[in-house]
Tab-separated table of C-alpha atoms in Angstrom:
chain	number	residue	atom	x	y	z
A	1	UNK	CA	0.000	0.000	0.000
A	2	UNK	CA	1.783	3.064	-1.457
A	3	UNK	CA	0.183	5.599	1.457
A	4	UNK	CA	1.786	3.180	4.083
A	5	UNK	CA	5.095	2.643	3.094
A	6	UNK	CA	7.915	3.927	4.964
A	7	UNK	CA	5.411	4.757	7.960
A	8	UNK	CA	5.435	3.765	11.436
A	9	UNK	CA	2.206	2.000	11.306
A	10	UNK	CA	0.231	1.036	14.544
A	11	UNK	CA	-2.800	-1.148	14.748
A	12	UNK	CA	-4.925	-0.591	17.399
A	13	UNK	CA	-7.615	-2.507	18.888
A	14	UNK	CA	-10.902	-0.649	20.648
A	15	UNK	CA	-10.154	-2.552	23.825
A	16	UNK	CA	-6.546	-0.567	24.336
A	17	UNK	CA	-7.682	2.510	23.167
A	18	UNK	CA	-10.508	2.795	25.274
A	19	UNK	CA	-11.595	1.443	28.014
A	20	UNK	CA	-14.454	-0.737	27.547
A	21	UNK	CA	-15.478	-2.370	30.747
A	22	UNK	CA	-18.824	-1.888	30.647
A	23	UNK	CA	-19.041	-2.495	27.119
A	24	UNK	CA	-17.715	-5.689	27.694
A	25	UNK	CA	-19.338	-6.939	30.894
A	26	UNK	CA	-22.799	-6.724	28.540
A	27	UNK	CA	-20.977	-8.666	25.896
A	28	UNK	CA	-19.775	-11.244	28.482
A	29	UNK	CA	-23.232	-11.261	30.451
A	30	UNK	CA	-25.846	-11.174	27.666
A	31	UNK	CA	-24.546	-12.003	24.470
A	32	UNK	CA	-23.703	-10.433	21.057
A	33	UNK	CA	-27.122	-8.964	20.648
A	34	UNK	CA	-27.974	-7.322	23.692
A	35	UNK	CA	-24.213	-5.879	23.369
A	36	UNK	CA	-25.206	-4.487	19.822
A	37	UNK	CA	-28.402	-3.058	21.508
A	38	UNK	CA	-26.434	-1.673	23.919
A	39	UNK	CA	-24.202	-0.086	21.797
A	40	UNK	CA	-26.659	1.366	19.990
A	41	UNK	CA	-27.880	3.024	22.834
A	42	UNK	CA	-24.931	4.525	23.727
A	43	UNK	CA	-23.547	6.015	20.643
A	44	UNK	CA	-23.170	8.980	21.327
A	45	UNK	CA	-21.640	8.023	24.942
A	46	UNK	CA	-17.986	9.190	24.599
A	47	UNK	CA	-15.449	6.406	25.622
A	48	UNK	CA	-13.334	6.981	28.144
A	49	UNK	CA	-9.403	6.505	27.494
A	50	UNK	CA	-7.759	3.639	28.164
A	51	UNK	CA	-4.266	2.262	28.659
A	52	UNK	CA	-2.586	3.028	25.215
A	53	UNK	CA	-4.689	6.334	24.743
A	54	UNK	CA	-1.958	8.565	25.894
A	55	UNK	CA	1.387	6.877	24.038
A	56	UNK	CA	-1.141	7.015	20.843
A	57	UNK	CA	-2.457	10.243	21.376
A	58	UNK	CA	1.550	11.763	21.436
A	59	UNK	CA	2.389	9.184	18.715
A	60	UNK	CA	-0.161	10.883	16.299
A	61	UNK	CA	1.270	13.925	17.140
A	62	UNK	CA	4.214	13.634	15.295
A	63	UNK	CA	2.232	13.904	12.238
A	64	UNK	CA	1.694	17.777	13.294
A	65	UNK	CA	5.561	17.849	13.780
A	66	UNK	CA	6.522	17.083	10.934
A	67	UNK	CA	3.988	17.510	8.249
A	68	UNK	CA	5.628	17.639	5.371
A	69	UNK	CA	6.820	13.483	5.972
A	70	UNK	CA	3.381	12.583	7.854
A	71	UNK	CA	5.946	9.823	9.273
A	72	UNK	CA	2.917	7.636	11.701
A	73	UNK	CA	-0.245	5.927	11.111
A	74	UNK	CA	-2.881	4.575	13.565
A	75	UNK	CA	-5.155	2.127	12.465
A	76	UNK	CA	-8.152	0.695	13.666
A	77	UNK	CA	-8.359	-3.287	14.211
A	78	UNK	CA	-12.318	-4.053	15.703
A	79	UNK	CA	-14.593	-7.526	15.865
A	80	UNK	CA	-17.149	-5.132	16.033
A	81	UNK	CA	-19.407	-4.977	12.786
A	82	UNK	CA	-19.100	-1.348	10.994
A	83	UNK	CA	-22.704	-0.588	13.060
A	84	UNK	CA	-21.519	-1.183	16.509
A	85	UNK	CA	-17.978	0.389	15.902
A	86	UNK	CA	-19.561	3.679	15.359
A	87	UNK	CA	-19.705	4.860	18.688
A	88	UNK	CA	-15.584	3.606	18.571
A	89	UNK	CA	-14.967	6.455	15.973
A	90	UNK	CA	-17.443	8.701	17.250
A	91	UNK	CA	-15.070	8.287	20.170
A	92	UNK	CA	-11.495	9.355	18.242
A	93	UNK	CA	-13.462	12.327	16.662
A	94	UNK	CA	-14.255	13.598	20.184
A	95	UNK	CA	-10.962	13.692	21.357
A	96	UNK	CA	-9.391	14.745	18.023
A	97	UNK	CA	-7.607	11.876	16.914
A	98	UNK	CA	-6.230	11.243	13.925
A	99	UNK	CA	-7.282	7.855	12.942
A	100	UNK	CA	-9.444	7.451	9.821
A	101	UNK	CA	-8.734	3.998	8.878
A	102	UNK	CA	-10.407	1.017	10.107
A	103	UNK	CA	-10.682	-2.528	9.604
A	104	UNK	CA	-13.975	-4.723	10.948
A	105	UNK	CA	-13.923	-8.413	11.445
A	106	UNK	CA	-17.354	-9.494	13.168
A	107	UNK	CA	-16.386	-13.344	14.708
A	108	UNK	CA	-13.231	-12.688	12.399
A	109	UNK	CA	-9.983	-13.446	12.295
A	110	UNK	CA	-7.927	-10.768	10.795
A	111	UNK	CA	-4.540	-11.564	12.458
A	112	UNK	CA	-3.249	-11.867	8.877
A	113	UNK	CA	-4.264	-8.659	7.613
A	114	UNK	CA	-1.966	-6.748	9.410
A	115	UNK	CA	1.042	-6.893	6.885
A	116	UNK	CA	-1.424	-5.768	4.655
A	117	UNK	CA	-1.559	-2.617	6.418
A	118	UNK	CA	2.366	-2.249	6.960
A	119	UNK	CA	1.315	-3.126	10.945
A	120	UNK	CA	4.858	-2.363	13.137
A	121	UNK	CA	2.742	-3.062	16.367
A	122	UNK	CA	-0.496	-4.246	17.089
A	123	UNK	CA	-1.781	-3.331	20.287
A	124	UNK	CA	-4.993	-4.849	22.099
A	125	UNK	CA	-6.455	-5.681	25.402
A	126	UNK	CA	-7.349	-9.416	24.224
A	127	UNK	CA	-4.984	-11.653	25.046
A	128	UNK	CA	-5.842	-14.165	22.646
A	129	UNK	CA	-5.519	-11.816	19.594
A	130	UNK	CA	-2.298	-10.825	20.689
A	131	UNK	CA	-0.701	-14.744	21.094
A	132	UNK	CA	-2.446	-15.497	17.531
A	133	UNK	CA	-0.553	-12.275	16.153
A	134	UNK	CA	2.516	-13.312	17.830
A	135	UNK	CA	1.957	-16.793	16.369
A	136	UNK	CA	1.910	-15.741	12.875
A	137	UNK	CA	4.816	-13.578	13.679
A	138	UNK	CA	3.459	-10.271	13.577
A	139	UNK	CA	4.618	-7.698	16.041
A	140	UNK	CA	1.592	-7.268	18.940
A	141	UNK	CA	1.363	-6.625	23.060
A	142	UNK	CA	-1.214	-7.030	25.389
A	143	UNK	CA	-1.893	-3.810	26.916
A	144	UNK	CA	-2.290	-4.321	31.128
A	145	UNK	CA	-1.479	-1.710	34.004
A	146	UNK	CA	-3.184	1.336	34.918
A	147	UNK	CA	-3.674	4.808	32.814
A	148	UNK	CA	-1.536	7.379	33.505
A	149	UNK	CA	-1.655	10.767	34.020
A	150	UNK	CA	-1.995	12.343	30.298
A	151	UNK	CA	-1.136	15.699	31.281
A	152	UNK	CA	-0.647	18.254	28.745
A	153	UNK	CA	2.110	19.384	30.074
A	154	UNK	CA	4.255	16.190	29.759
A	155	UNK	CA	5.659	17.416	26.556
A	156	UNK	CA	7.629	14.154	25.673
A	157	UNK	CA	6.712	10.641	24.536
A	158	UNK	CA	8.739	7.973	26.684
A	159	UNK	CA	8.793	4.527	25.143
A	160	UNK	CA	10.343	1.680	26.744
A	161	UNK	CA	11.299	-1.469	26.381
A	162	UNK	CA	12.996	-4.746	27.873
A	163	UNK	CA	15.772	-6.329	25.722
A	164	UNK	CA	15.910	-10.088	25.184
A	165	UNK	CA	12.404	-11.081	23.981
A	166	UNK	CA	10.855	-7.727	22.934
A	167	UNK	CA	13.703	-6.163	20.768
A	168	UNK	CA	16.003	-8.911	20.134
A	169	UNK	CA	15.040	-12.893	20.146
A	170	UNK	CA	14.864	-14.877	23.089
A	171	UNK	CA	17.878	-17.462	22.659
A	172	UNK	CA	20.334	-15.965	25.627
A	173	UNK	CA	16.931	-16.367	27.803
A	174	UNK	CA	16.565	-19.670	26.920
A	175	UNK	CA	20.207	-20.185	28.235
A	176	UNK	CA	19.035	-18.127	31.712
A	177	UNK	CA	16.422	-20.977	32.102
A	178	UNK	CA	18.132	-23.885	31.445
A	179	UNK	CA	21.396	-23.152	32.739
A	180	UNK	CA	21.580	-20.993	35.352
A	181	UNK	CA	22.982	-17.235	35.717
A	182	UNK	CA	26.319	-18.158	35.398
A	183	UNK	CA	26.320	-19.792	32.023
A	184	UNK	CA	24.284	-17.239	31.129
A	185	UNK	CA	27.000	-14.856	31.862
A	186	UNK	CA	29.883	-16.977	30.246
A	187	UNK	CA	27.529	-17.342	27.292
A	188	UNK	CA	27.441	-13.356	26.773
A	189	UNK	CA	30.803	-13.019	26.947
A	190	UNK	CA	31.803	-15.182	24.109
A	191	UNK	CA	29.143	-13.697	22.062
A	192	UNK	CA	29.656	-10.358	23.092
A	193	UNK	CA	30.720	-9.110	19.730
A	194	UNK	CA	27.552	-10.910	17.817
A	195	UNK	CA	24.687	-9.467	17.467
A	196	UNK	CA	21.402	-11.239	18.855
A	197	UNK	CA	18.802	-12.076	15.845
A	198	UNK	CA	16.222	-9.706	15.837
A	199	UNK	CA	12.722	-9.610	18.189
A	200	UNK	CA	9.082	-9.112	17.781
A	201	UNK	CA	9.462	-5.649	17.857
A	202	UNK	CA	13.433	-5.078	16.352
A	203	UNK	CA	11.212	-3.027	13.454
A	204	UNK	CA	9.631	-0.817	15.275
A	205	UNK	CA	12.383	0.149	17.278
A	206	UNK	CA	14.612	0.870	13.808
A	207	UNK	CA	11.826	2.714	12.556
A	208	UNK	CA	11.981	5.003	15.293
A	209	UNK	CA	15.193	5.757	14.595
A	210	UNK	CA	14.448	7.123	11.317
A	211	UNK	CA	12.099	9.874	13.600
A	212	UNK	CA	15.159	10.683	15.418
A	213	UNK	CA	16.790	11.569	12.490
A	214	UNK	CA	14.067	13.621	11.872
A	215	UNK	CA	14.620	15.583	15.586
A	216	UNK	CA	18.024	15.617	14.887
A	217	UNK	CA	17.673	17.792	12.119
A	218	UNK	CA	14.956	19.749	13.362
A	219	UNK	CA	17.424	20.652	16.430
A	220	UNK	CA	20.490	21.380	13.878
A	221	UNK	CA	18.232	24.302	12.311
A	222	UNK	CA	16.594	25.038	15.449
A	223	UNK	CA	17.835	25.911	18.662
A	224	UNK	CA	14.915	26.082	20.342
A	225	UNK	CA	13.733	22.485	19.261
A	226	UNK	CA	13.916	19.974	22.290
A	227	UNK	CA	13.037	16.375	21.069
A	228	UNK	CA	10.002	14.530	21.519
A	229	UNK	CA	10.517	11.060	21.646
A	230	UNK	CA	12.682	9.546	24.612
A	231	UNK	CA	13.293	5.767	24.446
A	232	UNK	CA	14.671	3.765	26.682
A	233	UNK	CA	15.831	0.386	27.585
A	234	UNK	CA	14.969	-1.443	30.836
A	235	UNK	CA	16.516	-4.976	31.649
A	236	UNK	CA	17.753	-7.006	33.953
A	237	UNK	CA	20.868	-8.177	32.919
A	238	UNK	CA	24.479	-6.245	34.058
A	239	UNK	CA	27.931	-6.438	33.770
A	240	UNK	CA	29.366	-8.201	31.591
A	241	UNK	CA	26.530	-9.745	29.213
A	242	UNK	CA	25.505	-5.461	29.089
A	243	UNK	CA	28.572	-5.472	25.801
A	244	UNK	CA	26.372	-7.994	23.584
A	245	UNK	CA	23.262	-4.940	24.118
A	246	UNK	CA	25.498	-2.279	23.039
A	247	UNK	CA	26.950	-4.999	20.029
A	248	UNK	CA	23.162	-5.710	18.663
A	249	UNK	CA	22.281	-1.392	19.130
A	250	UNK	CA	25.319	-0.643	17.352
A	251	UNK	CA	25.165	-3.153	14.549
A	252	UNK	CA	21.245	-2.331	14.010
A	253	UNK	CA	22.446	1.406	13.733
A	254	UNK	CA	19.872	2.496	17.085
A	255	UNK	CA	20.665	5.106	19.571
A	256	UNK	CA	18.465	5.100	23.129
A	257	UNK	CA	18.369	7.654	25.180
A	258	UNK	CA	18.494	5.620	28.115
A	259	UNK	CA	19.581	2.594	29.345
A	260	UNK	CA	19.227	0.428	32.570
A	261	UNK	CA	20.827	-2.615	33.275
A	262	UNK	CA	19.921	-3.568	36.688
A	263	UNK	CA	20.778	-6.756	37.190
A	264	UNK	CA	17.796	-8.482	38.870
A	265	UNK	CA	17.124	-5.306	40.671
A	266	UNK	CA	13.253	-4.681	40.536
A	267	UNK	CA	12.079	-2.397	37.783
A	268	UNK	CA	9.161	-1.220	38.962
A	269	UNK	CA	10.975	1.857	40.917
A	270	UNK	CA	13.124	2.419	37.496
A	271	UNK	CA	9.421	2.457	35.094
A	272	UNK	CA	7.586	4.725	38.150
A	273	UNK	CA	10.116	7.242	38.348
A	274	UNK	CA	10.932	7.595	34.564
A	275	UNK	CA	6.875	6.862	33.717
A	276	UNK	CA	7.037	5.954	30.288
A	277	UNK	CA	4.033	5.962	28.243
A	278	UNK	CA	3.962	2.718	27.039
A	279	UNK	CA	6.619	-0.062	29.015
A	280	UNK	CA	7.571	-3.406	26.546
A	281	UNK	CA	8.257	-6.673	28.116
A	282	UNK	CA	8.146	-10.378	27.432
A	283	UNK	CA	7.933	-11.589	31.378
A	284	UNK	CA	4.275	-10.688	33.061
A	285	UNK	CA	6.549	-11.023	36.328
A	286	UNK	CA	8.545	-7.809	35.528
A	287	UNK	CA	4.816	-5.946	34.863
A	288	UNK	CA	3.455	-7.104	38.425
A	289	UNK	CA	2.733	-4.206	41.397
A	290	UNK	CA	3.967	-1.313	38.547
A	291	UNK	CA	1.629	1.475	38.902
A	292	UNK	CA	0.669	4.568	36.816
A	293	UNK	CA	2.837	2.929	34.521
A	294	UNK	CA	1.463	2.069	30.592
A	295	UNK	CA	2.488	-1.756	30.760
A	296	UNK	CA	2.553	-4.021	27.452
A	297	UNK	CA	3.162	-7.582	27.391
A	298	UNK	CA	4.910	-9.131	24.341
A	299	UNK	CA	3.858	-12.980	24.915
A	300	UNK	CA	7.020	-13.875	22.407
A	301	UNK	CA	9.378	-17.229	22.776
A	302	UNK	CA	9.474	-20.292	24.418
A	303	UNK	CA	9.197	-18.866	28.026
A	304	UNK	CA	5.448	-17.423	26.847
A	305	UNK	CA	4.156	-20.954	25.441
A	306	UNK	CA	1.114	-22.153	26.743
């Protein structure tokens, strides 16, 4: 699709956009119809946000930023039918979104539609559409956690992520597991000048670096400009096995802005006190007690088969 190409492209389910408890306690209690009734009803009932509402909010802004490259994309992914998603878009026009593209799959699959679309990341609150995605290897994370505070005057978009399992593959985890810390540490070191294979979301996180080219530029002719994207990298390995991170970043050409290697330390004090806007990881352990904190999980590798 010649409008997608070179765009960051992000598909977005209802249930991460929006929160749709109530929505989906009808579903859940009474069936498809009475949900469609119900919807009905309510259409002109504006959502309220939910957990990805403020990363995708500041993602679409980059659009404004730079509007001569329109770099980003949001599009809609919905098993509603076109009728019942209405009150969904009625929803994004309230609040000024950006998002005119949809795609409706009524008791549908349409996990295979989303190369069709140029899809970098899919994010939704249904945990099976994300494992199918992640199945067919297309980039996708469950969105968990509580919202955040979307205050205007958080000028900056913080994205985060773990390392082994998100951005790069999962093999030196598999080594953690079966062998213990130590090998895992011996292993690093004699790979430390190879670069891991790439991760469910090793695309996303290059394409972002073609937007930081874009601040960097818009800083060189402007003084004035501060950057709006901050990324950052959260994990929990240290000293040594850190060299084979900074190996992989360098050899995939990516700069972060940040980067924590804490060495089994907790994270949640690291993610609360730097409060990005969305938070990447592979183990729902690392997610659990984090609050006010966006949290994704990326249910990629062996150590996420059910």
């Amino acid at each position: 699709m010649k409008k997608l190409d070179g765009k960051i492209v992000i598909g977005i389910a209802s249930s991460a956009l929006f929160d749709l408890a109530a929505s989906d306690a009808v579903f859940t209690s009474k069936g498809p119809a009475a949900y469609k009734r119900y919807q009905e009803r309510h259409i002109d009932k504006v959502l309220e946000p939910g957990v990805a509402f403020p990363f995708i909010r500041r993602f679409l802004r980059l659009n404004q930023i730079f509007p001569e490259q329109q770099p980003v994309e949001v599009i809609l992914f919905s098993h509603n039918s076109p009728e019942t998603g209405l009150r969904v878009f009625r929803s994004i026009r309230h609040y000024g979104l950006d998002i005119t593209r949809g795609s409706f799959f009524p008791g549908g699959e349409f996990y295979d539609f989303l190369p069709v679309f140029n899809v970098s990341l899919f994010l939704s609150g249904n945990e099976n559409d994300v494992r199918e995605s992640i199945k067919r290897g297309h980039p996708a994370g469950l969105v968990i956690g509580s919202k955040v505070d979307d205050s205007a005057g958080d000028d900056e978009l913080r994205i985060a992520f773990d390392f082994d399992g998100v951005i790069a593959d999962d093999a030196a985890e598999q080594v953690y597991k079966e062998r213990g810390l130590d090998e895992f540490q011996v292993s690093e070191q004699k790979s430390a000048a190879v670069a891991h294979e790439s991760g469910p979301l090793a695309r996303l996180v290059r394409q972002l670096m073609a937007i930081r080219q874009l601040e960097v530029a818009a800083e060189a002719a402007d003084r004035t400009y501060r950057r709006f994207i901050k990324t950052a990298i959260i994990t929990a390995r240290c000293a040594p096995a850190h060299e084979r991170v900074a190996t992989t970043l360098r050899a995939w050409g990516i700069e972060i802005d940040y980067a924590f290697f804490l060495g089994g330390l907790a994270k949640k004090p690291v993610l609360e006190k730097l409060r990005p806007h969305l938070y990447f990881d592979d183990q729902i352990a690392h997610l659990e007690g984090v609050d006010g904190v966006p949290l994704v999980h990326v249910p990629f590798g062996r150590l996420n088969e059910k």
